[in-house]
Amino acid sequence: QVQLVESGGGLAQAGGSLRLSCAASGLTFSNYVMGWFRQAPGKEREFVAGIGRSAFKRDYVDSVKGRFTVSRDNAKKVVYLEMNSLKPEDTAVYYCAGDRSLRSVVSGDVDEYDYWGQGTQVTVSS
């Protein structure tokens, strides 16, 4: 049974930092492209960042470029999202997701991901 479990969310002040982790089990982690998405109240779920199977390829939504960094540890089966210079508009529930298709690109499409975590709340105060 595939499980993705996020942790590290919480409350931060604007300009602060948080590090999210997503621990995977029940899958061959190194075969999966991993993505981070977020969903704010009343809004659609949006792609934030993604990382290829070997970590060579990474992609980010424009609004987080230069502030967020996605990384992975295939031996530990964990994907991370380091978030710096946080802004109130980063407030959302953050989800990690796994794409099992063995594609060579990082997709930003919600429908391309097969497994999802339960989400972790990130709240940034101004």
CSV table of N, CA, C and O in Angstrom, one decimal, residues 7-110:
chain,number,residue,atom,x,y,z
A,7,SER,N,5.0,16.4,6.5
A,7,SER,CA,5.2,16.9,7.8
A,7,SER,C,5.9,18.2,7.7
A,7,SER,O,6.5,18.5,6.6
A,8,GLY,N,6.0,19.0,8.7
A,8,GLY,CA,6.8,20.2,8.7
A,8,GLY,C,6.0,21.5,8.5
A,8,GLY,O,6.6,22.6,8.6
A,9,GLY,N,4.7,21.4,8.3
A,9,GLY,CA,3.9,22.6,8.2
A,9,GLY,C,3.7,23.3,9.5
A,9,GLY,O,4.1,22.8,10.5
A,10,GLY,N,3.1,24.5,9.4
A,10,GLY,CA,2.9,25.3,10.7
A,10,GLY,C,2.7,26.7,10.4
A,10,GLY,O,2.4,27.1,9.2
A,11,LEU,N,3.0,27.5,11.4
A,11,LEU,CA,2.8,29.0,11.3
A,11,LEU,C,4.1,29.6,11.2
A,11,LEU,O,5.1,29.3,11.9
A,12,ALA,N,4.3,30.5,10.2
A,12,ALA,CA,5.5,31.3,10.0
A,12,ALA,C,5.2,32.8,9.8
A,12,ALA,O,4.1,33.1,9.3
A,13,GLN,N,6.1,33.6,10.1
A,13,GLN,CA,5.9,35.0,9.8
A,13,GLN,C,6.4,35.3,8.4
A,13,GLN,O,7.2,34.6,7.8
A,14,ALA,N,5.9,36.3,7.8
A,14,ALA,CA,6.4,36.7,6.5
A,14,ALA,C,7.9,37.0,6.5
A,14,ALA,O,8.4,37.6,7.5
A,15,GLY,N,8.6,36.4,5.5
A,15,GLY,CA,10.0,36.5,5.5
A,15,GLY,C,10.7,35.3,6.1
A,15,GLY,O,11.9,35.1,6.0
A,16,GLY,N,9.9,34.5,6.8
A,16,GLY,CA,10.5,33.3,7.5
A,16,GLY,C,10.6,32.1,6.6
A,16,GLY,O,10.4,32.2,5.4
A,17,SER,N,10.9,31.0,7.2
A,17,SER,CA,11.2,29.8,6.5
A,17,SER,C,10.5,28.6,7.2
A,17,SER,O,10.3,28.5,8.4
A,18,LEU,N,10.2,27.6,6.3
A,18,LEU,CA,9.7,26.3,6.8
A,18,LEU,C,10.3,25.2,5.8
A,18,LEU,O,10.6,25.5,4.7
A,19,ARG,N,10.4,24.0,6.4
A,19,ARG,CA,10.9,22.9,5.5
A,19,ARG,C,9.8,21.8,5.6
A,19,ARG,O,9.6,21.3,6.7
A,20,LEU,N,9.2,21.5,4.5
A,20,LEU,CA,8.3,20.4,4.5
A,20,LEU,C,9.0,19.1,4.1
A,20,LEU,O,9.9,19.1,3.3
A,21,SER,N,8.5,18.0,4.6
A,21,SER,CA,9.1,16.7,4.3
A,21,SER,C,7.9,15.8,3.9
A,21,SER,O,6.8,16.0,4.3
A,22,CYS,N,8.2,14.9,3.0
A,22,CYS,CA,7.2,13.9,2.6
A,22,CYS,C,7.8,12.5,2.6
A,22,CYS,O,8.7,12.3,1.7
A,23,ALA,N,7.4,11.7,3.5
A,23,ALA,CA,8.0,10.3,3.6
A,23,ALA,C,7.1,9.3,2.8
A,23,ALA,O,5.9,9.3,3.0
A,24,ALA,N,7.7,8.6,2.0
A,24,ALA,CA,7.0,7.6,1.1
A,24,ALA,C,7.2,6.2,1.6
A,24,ALA,O,8.3,5.8,2.1
A,25,SER,N,6.2,5.4,1.4
A,25,SER,CA,6.4,3.9,1.7
A,25,SER,C,5.5,3.2,0.8
A,25,SER,O,4.5,3.7,0.2
A,26,GLY,N,5.8,1.9,0.6
A,26,GLY,CA,5.0,1.0,-0.3
A,26,GLY,C,5.2,1.2,-1.8
A,26,GLY,O,4.4,0.8,-2.6
A,27,LEU,N,6.3,1.9,-2.1
A,27,LEU,CA,6.6,2.1,-3.6
A,27,LEU,C,8.1,2.1,-3.8
A,27,LEU,O,8.9,2.3,-2.8
A,28,THR,N,8.5,1.9,-5.0
A,28,THR,CA,9.9,2.0,-5.4
A,28,THR,C,10.1,3.5,-5.7
A,28,THR,O,9.9,4.0,-6.8
A,29,PHE,N,10.6,4.2,-4.7
A,29,PHE,CA,10.6,5.7,-4.6
A,29,PHE,C,11.4,6.3,-5.8
A,29,PHE,O,11.0,7.2,-6.4
A,30,SER,N,12.5,5.6,-6.1
A,30,SER,CA,13.4,6.2,-7.1
A,30,SER,C,12.8,6.2,-8.5
A,30,SER,O,13.3,6.8,-9.4
A,31,ASN,N,11.7,5.4,-8.7
A,31,ASN,CA,11.0,5.4,-10.0
A,31,ASN,C,9.9,6.5,-10.2
A,31,ASN,O,9.3,6.6,-11.2
A,32,TYR,N,9.7,7.2,-9.1
A,32,TYR,CA,8.6,8.2,-9.1
A,32,TYR,C,9.2,9.6,-9.3
A,32,TYR,O,10.1,10.1,-8.5
A,33,VAL,N,8.5,10.4,-10.2
A,33,VAL,CA,8.6,11.8,-10.2
A,33,VAL,C,7.8,12.3,-9.0
A,33,VAL,O,6.7,11.8,-8.8
A,34,MET,N,8.3,13.2,-8.2
A,34,MET,CA,7.6,13.7,-7.0
A,34,MET,C,7.3,15.2,-7.2
A,34,MET,O,8.1,16.0,-7.7
A,35,GLY,N,6.1,15.5,-6.8
A,35,GLY,CA,5.6,16.9,-6.9
A,35,GLY,C,5.1,17.4,-5.6
A,35,GLY,O,4.7,16.7,-4.7
A,36,TRP,N,5.2,18.7,-5.5
A,36,TRP,CA,4.5,19.5,-4.4
A,36,TRP,C,3.4,20.4,-5.0
A,36,TRP,O,3.7,21.1,-5.9
A,37,PHE,N,2.3,20.3,-4.4
A,37,PHE,CA,1.1,21.1,-4.8
A,37,PHE,C,0.6,21.9,-3.6
A,37,PHE,O,0.9,21.5,-2.4
A,38,ARG,N,-0.2,22.9,-3.8
A,38,ARG,CA,-0.8,23.6,-2.7
A,38,ARG,C,-2.2,24.0,-3.1
A,38,ARG,O,-2.5,24.2,-4.3
A,39,GLN,N,-3.1,24.1,-2.1
A,39,GLN,CA,-4.4,24.5,-2.3
A,39,GLN,C,-4.9,25.5,-1.2
A,39,GLN,O,-4.9,25.1,0.0
A,40,ALA,N,-5.2,26.7,-1.6
A,40,ALA,CA,-5.7,27.7,-0.7
A,40,ALA,C,-7.2,27.7,-0.7
A,40,ALA,O,-7.8,27.2,-1.6
A,41,PRO,N,-7.8,28.2,0.4
A,41,PRO,CA,-9.3,28.1,0.5
A,41,PRO,C,-9.9,28.8,-0.7
A,41,PRO,O,-9.6,29.9,-1.1
A,42,GLY,N,-10.9,28.1,-1.4
A,42,GLY,CA,-11.6,28.7,-2.5
A,42,GLY,C,-10.9,28.7,-3.8
A,42,GLY,O,-11.3,29.2,-4.8
A,43,LYS,N,-9.7,28.1,-3.8
A,43,LYS,CA,-8.9,28.0,-5.0
A,43,LYS,C,-8.6,26.6,-5.5
A,43,LYS,O,-8.7,25.7,-4.7
A,44,GLU,N,-8.2,26.4,-6.7
A,44,GLU,CA,-7.9,25.1,-7.2
A,44,GLU,C,-6.5,24.7,-6.7
A,44,GLU,O,-5.6,25.6,-6.4
A,45,ARG,N,-6.2,23.4,-6.7
A,45,ARG,CA,-4.9,22.9,-6.3
A,45,ARG,C,-3.9,23.3,-7.4
A,45,ARG,O,-4.2,23.1,-8.6
A,46,GLU,N,-2.8,23.9,-7.0
A,46,GLU,CA,-1.8,24.3,-8.0
A,46,GLU,C,-0.4,23.7,-7.8
A,46,GLU,O,-0.1,23.4,-6.6
A,47,PHE,N,0.3,23.5,-8.9
A,47,PHE,CA,1.6,22.9,-8.8
A,47,PHE,C,2.6,24.0,-8.2
A,47,PHE,O,2.5,25.2,-8.5
A,48,VAL,N,3.4,23.5,-7.3
A,48,VAL,CA,4.4,24.4,-6.7
A,48,VAL,C,5.8,24.0,-7.2
A,48,VAL,O,6.6,24.9,-7.6
A,49,ALA,N,6.2,22.8,-7.1
A,49,ALA,CA,7.5,22.3,-7.4
A,49,ALA,C,7.5,20.8,-7.7
A,49,ALA,O,6.6,20.1,-7.2
A,50,GLY,N,8.4,20.4,-8.5
A,50,GLY,CA,8.5,19.0,-8.8
A,50,GLY,C,10.0,18.6,-9.0
A,50,GLY,O,10.8,19.4,-9.4
A,51,ILE,N,10.3,17.3,-8.9
A,51,ILE,CA,11.7,16.8,-9.0
A,51,ILE,C,11.7,15.5,-9.7
A,51,ILE,O,10.8,14.6,-9.4
A,52,GLY,N,12.6,15.3,-10.6
A,52,GLY,CA,12.7,14.1,-11.4
A,52,GLY,C,13.2,13.0,-10.6
A,52,GLY,O,13.6,13.1,-9.4
A,53,ARG,N,13.2,11.8,-11.2
A,53,ARG,CA,13.5,10.6,-10.4
A,53,ARG,C,14.9,10.6,-9.9
A,53,ARG,O,15.2,10.1,-8.8
A,54,SER,N,15.9,11.2,-10.7
A,54,SER,CA,17.2,11.2,-10.2
A,54,SER,C,17.6,12.6,-9.6
A,54,SER,O,18.8,12.8,-9.3
A,55,ALA,N,16.6,13.4,-9.5
A,55,ALA,CA,16.8,14.8,-8.9
A,55,ALA,C,17.5,15.7,-9.9
A,55,ALA,O,17.8,16.9,-9.6
A,56,PHE,N,17.8,15.2,-11.1
A,56,PHE,CA,18.5,16.1,-12.1
A,56,PHE,C,17.5,17.2,-12.6
A,56,PHE,O,17.9,18.3,-12.8
A,57,LYS,N,16.3,16.8,-12.8
A,57,LYS,CA,15.3,17.8,-13.3
A,57,LYS,C,14.5,18.3,-12.1
A,57,LYS,O,14.0,17.6,-11.3
A,58,ARG,N,14.3,19.7,-12.1
A,58,ARG,CA,13.5,20.3,-11.1
A,58,ARG,C,12.7,21.4,-11.8
A,58,ARG,O,13.2,22.0,-12.7
A,59,ASP,N,11.5,21.6,-11.3
A,59,ASP,CA,10.6,22.7,-11.9
A,59,ASP,C,9.9,23.4,-10.8
A,59,ASP,O,9.5,22.7,-9.8
A,60,TYR,N,9.6,24.6,-11.0
A,60,TYR,CA,8.9,25.4,-10.0
A,60,TYR,C,7.9,26.3,-10.7
A,60,TYR,O,8.1,26.8,-11.8
A,61,VAL,N,6.8,26.6,-10.0
A,61,VAL,CA,5.9,27.7,-10.4
A,61,VAL,C,6.6,29.0,-10.3
A,61,VAL,O,7.5,29.2,-9.4
A,62,ASP,N,6.3,29.9,-11.2
A,62,ASP,CA,7.1,31.2,-11.2
A,62,ASP,C,7.0,31.9,-9.9
A,62,ASP,O,8.0,32.6,-9.4
A,63,SER,N,5.9,31.8,-9.2
A,63,SER,CA,5.7,32.6,-7.9
A,63,SER,C,6.7,32.1,-6.8
A,63,SER,O,6.8,32.9,-5.8
A,64,VAL,N,7.3,31.0,-6.9
A,64,VAL,CA,8.2,30.5,-5.8
A,64,VAL,C,9.6,30.4,-6.3
A,64,VAL,O,10.5,30.1,-5.4
A,65,LYS,N,9.9,30.6,-7.5
A,65,LYS,CA,11.3,30.5,-8.0
A,65,LYS,C,12.2,31.5,-7.2
A,65,LYS,O,11.9,32.6,-7.0
A,66,GLY,N,13.3,31.0,-6.8
A,66,GLY,CA,14.3,31.7,-6.0
A,66,GLY,C,14.0,31.7,-4.5
A,66,GLY,O,14.8,32.2,-3.8
A,67,ARG,N,12.8,31.2,-4.1
A,67,ARG,CA,12.5,31.2,-2.7
A,67,ARG,C,12.3,29.7,-2.2
A,67,ARG,O,12.7,29.4,-1.1
A,68,PHE,N,11.8,28.8,-3.0
A,68,PHE,CA,11.6,27.5,-2.7
A,68,PHE,C,12.6,26.5,-3.4
A,68,PHE,O,13.0,26.8,-4.5
A,69,THR,N,13.0,25.5,-2.7
A,69,THR,CA,13.9,24.5,-3.3
A,69,THR,C,13.3,23.1,-3.0
A,69,THR,O,13.1,22.8,-1.8
A,70,VAL,N,13.2,22.3,-4.0
A,70,VAL,CA,12.7,20.9,-3.9
A,70,VAL,C,14.0,20.0,-4.0
A,70,VAL,O,14.9,20.2,-4.8
A,71,SER,N,14.0,19.0,-3.1
A,71,SER,CA,15.1,18.0,-3.1
A,71,SER,C,14.5,16.7,-2.7
A,71,SER,O,13.4,16.6,-2.3
A,72,ARG,N,15.3,15.6,-2.9
A,72,ARG,CA,14.9,14.3,-2.5
A,72,ARG,C,16.1,13.5,-2.1
A,72,ARG,O,17.2,13.7,-2.5
A,73,ASP,N,15.8,12.5,-1.3
A,73,ASP,CA,16.7,11.5,-0.8
A,73,ASP,C,16.2,10.1,-1.1
A,73,ASP,O,15.3,9.6,-0.4
A,74,ASN,N,16.6,9.5,-2.2
A,74,ASN,CA,16.0,8.3,-2.6
A,74,ASN,C,16.3,7.1,-1.7
A,74,ASN,O,15.5,6.2,-1.5
A,75,ALA,N,17.4,7.2,-1.0
A,75,ALA,CA,17.8,6.2,0.0
A,75,ALA,C,16.8,6.2,1.2
A,75,ALA,O,16.4,5.2,1.7
A,76,LYS,N,16.4,7.4,1.6
A,76,LYS,CA,15.5,7.5,2.7
A,76,LYS,C,14.0,7.6,2.3
A,76,LYS,O,13.1,7.6,3.1
A,77,LYS,N,13.8,7.7,1.0
A,77,LYS,CA,12.4,7.8,0.4
A,77,LYS,C,11.7,9.0,0.9
A,77,LYS,O,10.6,8.9,1.4
A,78,VAL,N,12.4,10.1,0.8
A,78,VAL,CA,11.8,11.4,1.3
A,78,VAL,C,12.0,12.5,0.3
A,78,VAL,O,13.1,12.5,-0.3
A,79,VAL,N,11.0,13.3,0.1
A,79,VAL,CA,11.1,14.5,-0.7
A,79,VAL,C,10.9,15.7,0.2
A,79,VAL,O,10.1,15.6,1.1
A,80,TYR,N,11.7,16.8,-0.1
A,80,TYR,CA,11.6,17.9,0.8
A,80,TYR,C,11.2,19.2,0.0
A,80,TYR,O,11.4,19.2,-1.2
A,81,LEU,N,10.7,20.1,0.7
A,81,LEU,CA,10.4,21.4,0.1
A,81,LEU,C,10.9,22.5,1.1
A,81,LEU,O,10.3,22.7,2.1
A,82,GLU,N,12.0,23.1,0.8
A,82,GLU,CA,12.6,24.2,1.6
A,82,GLU,C,11.9,25.5,1.1
A,82,GLU,O,12.0,25.8,0.0
A,83,MET,N,11.2,26.2,2.0
A,83,MET,CA,10.5,27.4,1.7
A,83,MET,C,11.1,28.5,2.5
A,83,MET,O,11.1,28.6,3.7
A,84,ASN,N,11.7,29.5,1.8
A,84,ASN,CA,12.3,30.7,2.3
A,84,ASN,C,11.5,31.9,1.9
A,84,ASN,O,10.8,31.9,0.9
A,85,SER,N,11.8,33.0,2.6
A,85,SER,CA,11.2,34.3,2.2
A,85,SER,C,9.7,34.1,2.0
A,85,SER,O,9.1,34.6,1.0
A,86,LEU,N,9.1,33.5,3.0
A,86,LEU,CA,7.6,33.2,2.9
A,86,LEU,C,6.8,34.5,2.8
A,86,LEU,O,7.1,35.5,3.4
A,87,LYS,N,5.7,34.4,2.1
A,87,LYS,CA,4.8,35.5,1.9
A,87,LYS,C,3.4,35.0,2.4
A,87,LYS,O,3.1,33.8,2.3
A,88,PRO,N,2.5,35.9,2.8
A,88,PRO,CA,1.1,35.5,3.2
A,88,PRO,C,0.4,34.8,2.1
A,88,PRO,O,-0.4,33.9,2.4
A,89,GLU,N,0.7,35.1,0.8
A,89,GLU,CA,0.1,34.3,-0.3
A,89,GLU,C,0.5,32.9,-0.4
A,89,GLU,O,0.0,32.2,-1.3
A,90,ASP,N,1.5,32.5,0.3
A,90,ASP,CA,2.0,31.1,0.3
A,90,ASP,C,1.1,30.3,1.2
A,90,ASP,O,1.2,29.0,1.3
A,91,THR,N,0.2,30.9,2.0
A,91,THR,CA,-0.7,30.2,2.9
A,91,THR,C,-1.6,29.2,2.1
A,91,THR,O,-2.3,29.6,1.2
A,92,ALA,N,-1.5,28.0,2.5
A,92,ALA,CA,-2.3,26.9,1.8
A,92,ALA,C,-2.1,25.6,2.5
A,92,ALA,O,-1.2,25.5,3.4
A,93,VAL,N,-2.8,24.6,2.1
A,93,VAL,CA,-2.5,23.2,2.4
A,93,VAL,C,-1.5,22.7,1.4
A,93,VAL,O,-1.8,22.8,0.2
A,94,TYR,N,-0.4,22.1,1.8
A,94,TYR,CA,0.6,21.7,0.9
A,94,TYR,C,0.5,20.1,0.8
A,94,TYR,O,0.5,19.5,1.8
A,95,TYR,N,0.5,19.6,-0.4
A,95,TYR,CA,0.4,18.2,-0.7
A,95,TYR,C,1.7,17.7,-1.5
A,95,TYR,O,2.1,18.4,-2.4
A,96,CYS,N,2.1,16.5,-1.1
A,96,CYS,CA,3.1,15.9,-2.0
A,96,CYS,C,2.4,14.8,-2.8
A,96,CYS,O,1.3,14.3,-2.4
A,97,ALA,N,2.9,14.5,-3.9
A,97,ALA,CA,2.3,13.6,-4.9
A,97,ALA,C,3.4,12.8,-5.7
A,97,ALA,O,4.5,13.3,-5.9
A,98,GLY,N,3.0,11.6,-6.0
A,98,GLY,CA,3.9,10.8,-6.8
A,98,GLY,C,3.4,10.4,-8.2
A,98,GLY,O,2.2,10.0,-8.3
A,99,ASP,N,4.2,10.5,-9.2
A,99,ASP,CA,3.9,10.2,-10.5
A,99,ASP,C,4.6,8.9,-10.9
A,99,ASP,O,5.8,8.9,-11.0
A,100,ARG,N,3.9,7.8,-11.1
A,100,ARG,CA,4.5,6.5,-11.4
A,100,ARG,C,4.8,6.2,-12.8
A,100,ARG,O,5.1,5.0,-13.2
A,101,SER,N,4.6,7.1,-13.7
A,101,SER,CA,4.6,6.8,-15.1
A,101,SER,C,6.0,6.6,-15.7
A,101,SER,O,6.1,6.2,-16.9
A,102,LEU,N,7.0,6.8,-15.0
A,102,LEU,CA,8.4,6.7,-15.5
A,102,LEU,C,8.7,7.8,-16.5
A,102,LEU,O,9.6,7.6,-17.3
A,103,ARG,N,7.9,8.8,-16.6
A,103,ARG,CA,8.2,9.9,-17.6
A,103,ARG,C,9.5,10.5,-17.2
A,103,ARG,O,9.9,10.5,-16.1
A,104,SER,N,10.1,11.2,-18.2
A,104,SER,CA,11.4,11.8,-18.0
A,104,SER,C,11.2,13.3,-17.7
A,104,SER,O,12.2,14.0,-17.5
A,105,VAL,N,10.0,13.8,-17.6
A,105,VAL,CA,9.8,15.2,-17.4
A,105,VAL,C,9.0,15.4,-16.1
A,105,VAL,O,8.4,14.4,-15.6
A,106,VAL,N,9.1,16.5,-15.5
A,106,VAL,CA,8.3,16.8,-14.3
A,106,VAL,C,7.0,17.5,-14.8
A,106,VAL,O,7.1,18.6,-15.4
A,107,SER,N,5.9,16.9,-14.4
A,107,SER,CA,4.6,17.5,-14.8
A,107,SER,C,4.1,18.4,-13.8
A,107,SER,O,4.2,18.1,-12.6
A,108,GLY,N,3.4,19.4,-14.2
A,108,GLY,CA,2.7,20.3,-13.3
A,108,GLY,C,1.2,20.0,-13.3
A,108,GLY,O,0.5,20.8,-12.7
A,109,ASP,N,0.8,19.0,-13.9
A,109,ASP,CA,-0.6,18.7,-14.1
A,109,ASP,C,-1.1,17.8,-12.9
A,109,ASP,O,-0.5,16.7,-12.8
A,110,VAL,N,-2.0,18.2,-12.2
A,110,VAL,CA,-2.6,17.4,-11.1
A,110,VAL,C,-3.0,16.0,-11.5
A,110,VAL,O,-2.7,15.0,-10.8
